[in-house]
GROMACS .gro file of C-alpha atoms in nm:
model
  112
    1MET     CA    1   0.000   0.000   0.000
    2ASN     CA    2   0.126   0.347  -0.087
    3GLU     CA    3   0.187   0.593   0.192
    4PRO     CA    4   0.030   0.936   0.145
    5SER     CA    5   0.267   1.199   0.011
    6TRP     CA    6   0.309   1.548   0.151
    7ILE     CA    7   0.080   1.693  -0.118
    8GLU     CA    8  -0.203   1.467  -0.004
    9TRP     CA    9  -0.150   1.588   0.353
   10LEU     CA   10  -0.159   1.947   0.226
   11ILE     CA   11  -0.484   1.882   0.038
   12ALA     CA   12  -0.639   1.723   0.348
   13ALA     CA   13  -0.525   2.017   0.563
   14LEU     CA   14  -0.673   2.270   0.317
   15LEU     CA   15  -1.005   2.085   0.305
   16LEU     CA   16  -1.026   2.053   0.684
   17THR     CA   17  -0.927   2.417   0.738
   18GLY     CA   18  -1.179   2.531   0.479
   19SER     CA   19  -1.453   2.322   0.637
   20LEU     CA   20  -1.374   2.465   0.980
   21PHE     CA   21  -1.389   2.824   0.853
   22ALA     CA   22  -1.715   2.756   0.667
   23LEU     CA   23  -1.865   2.605   0.984
   24ILE     CA   24  -1.756   2.900   1.199
   25GLY     CA   25  -1.897   3.146   0.944
   26SER     CA   26  -2.227   2.960   0.931
   27ILE     CA   27  -2.255   2.954   1.310
   28GLY     CA   28  -2.183   3.327   1.315
   29LEU     CA   29  -2.460   3.385   1.063
   30VAL     CA   30  -2.709   3.211   1.290
   31LYS     CA   31  -2.593   3.324   1.635
   32LEU     CA   32  -2.492   3.690   1.603
   33PRO     CA   33  -2.757   3.938   1.719
   34ASP     CA   34  -2.802   4.195   1.442
   35PHE     CA   35  -2.766   4.226   1.065
   36PHE     CA   36  -2.436   4.412   1.070
   37MET     CA   37  -2.268   4.154   1.293
   38ARG     CA   38  -2.425   3.867   1.097
   39LEU     CA   39  -2.284   4.007   0.775
   40HIS     CA   40  -1.928   3.924   0.889
   41GLY     CA   41  -1.995   3.548   0.914
   42PRO     CA   42  -2.048   3.473   0.547
   43THR     CA   43  -1.825   3.748   0.410
   44LYS     CA   44  -1.514   3.681   0.614
   45ALA     CA   45  -1.492   3.328   0.749
   46THR     CA   46  -1.705   3.150   0.492
   47THR     CA   47  -1.528   3.318   0.200
   48LEU     CA   48  -1.192   3.207   0.339
   49GLY     CA   49  -1.331   2.858   0.402
   50VAL     CA   50  -1.470   2.812   0.054
   51GLY     CA   51  -1.152   2.959  -0.094
   52SER     CA   52  -0.941   2.711   0.099
   53MET     CA   53  -1.157   2.418  -0.012
   54VAL     CA   54  -1.140   2.531  -0.377
   55VAL     CA   55  -0.759   2.557  -0.360
   56GLY     CA   56  -0.749   2.206  -0.210
   57SER     CA   57  -0.971   2.086  -0.495
   58MET     CA   58  -0.743   2.253  -0.748
   59LEU     CA   59  -0.439   2.074  -0.603
   60TYR     CA   60  -0.621   1.739  -0.597
   61PHE     CA   61  -0.740   1.753  -0.957
   62SER     CA   62  -0.403   1.885  -1.074
   63LEU     CA   63  -0.238   1.588  -0.903
   64GLN     CA   64  -0.486   1.340  -1.054
   65ALA     CA   65  -0.468   1.475  -1.410
   66GLY     CA   66  -0.095   1.537  -1.408
   67GLN     CA   67  -0.145   1.889  -1.541
   68PRO     CA   68  -0.257   2.217  -1.380
   69SER     CA   69  -0.631   2.253  -1.323
   70LEU     CA   70  -0.723   2.619  -1.362
   71HIS     CA   71  -1.103   2.602  -1.338
   72GLU     CA   72  -1.085   2.627  -0.959
   73LEU     CA   73  -0.851   2.926  -0.986
   74LEU     CA   74  -1.121   3.115  -1.175
   75ILE     CA   75  -1.380   3.018  -0.913
   76THR     CA   76  -1.152   3.148  -0.637
   77PHE     CA   77  -1.091   3.473  -0.827
   78PHE     CA   78  -1.464   3.541  -0.875
   79LEU     CA   79  -1.539   3.442  -0.514
   80PHE     CA   80  -1.284   3.685  -0.372
   81LEU     CA   81  -1.399   3.953  -0.616
   82THR     CA   82  -1.775   3.929  -0.559
   83ALA     CA   83  -1.801   3.854  -0.184
   84PRO     CA   84  -1.666   4.192  -0.059
   85VAL     CA   85  -1.864   4.386  -0.318
   86SER     CA   86  -2.191   4.215  -0.227
   87ALA     CA   87  -2.121   4.263   0.145
   88GLN     CA   88  -2.057   4.633   0.090
   89MET     CA   89  -2.382   4.671  -0.104
   90LEU     CA   90  -2.580   4.484   0.164
   91ALA     CA   91  -2.430   4.700   0.440
   92LYS     CA   92  -2.506   5.021   0.250
   93ALA     CA   93  -2.865   4.910   0.190
   94ALA     CA   94  -2.905   4.824   0.559
   95MET     CA   95  -2.769   5.163   0.661
   96HIS     CA   96  -3.002   5.334   0.414
   97GLU     CA   97  -3.298   5.144   0.560
   98LYS     CA   98  -3.175   5.229   0.915
   99LEU     CA   99  -3.198   4.873   1.040
  100ARG     CA  100  -3.194   4.820   1.415
  101ARG     CA  101  -2.847   4.786   1.563
  102GLU     CA  102  -2.736   4.606   1.871
  103PRO     CA  103  -2.574   4.855   2.113
  104ARG     CA  104  -2.247   4.657   2.086
  105THR     CA  105  -2.226   4.722   1.710
  106ARG     CA  106  -1.962   4.985   1.643
  107GLY     CA  107  -2.013   5.278   1.413
  108GLU     CA  108  -2.198   5.602   1.390
  109PRO     CA  109  -2.517   5.587   1.597
  110TRP     CA  110  -2.832   5.728   1.441
  111GLU     CA  111  -3.170   5.821   1.578
  112GLN     CA  112  -3.416   5.536   1.574
   0.00000   0.00000   0.00000
């Protein structure tokens, strides 16, 4: 039986790390008290988690095919490009609508 190489250990570490970040981001989305705090779960931790899993996938399929797999690189690029932009737009819309804030949320207070 073949022993796993260092690249297989790296792929496993990337997948486990990505899964952990995605889990933490999802828990944050459910447990945090207001919209502005909840916005950080999917935009920060989950983006890093999915990015890590996609890089692990890219390494795995590159190893299997014997040539670089660039599809996952494009997915990672679009993920890191669109997640901050969508988070910014959601935060601006929430500020425009003057959504209720938890007192612990930092930022400019407004009259409610």
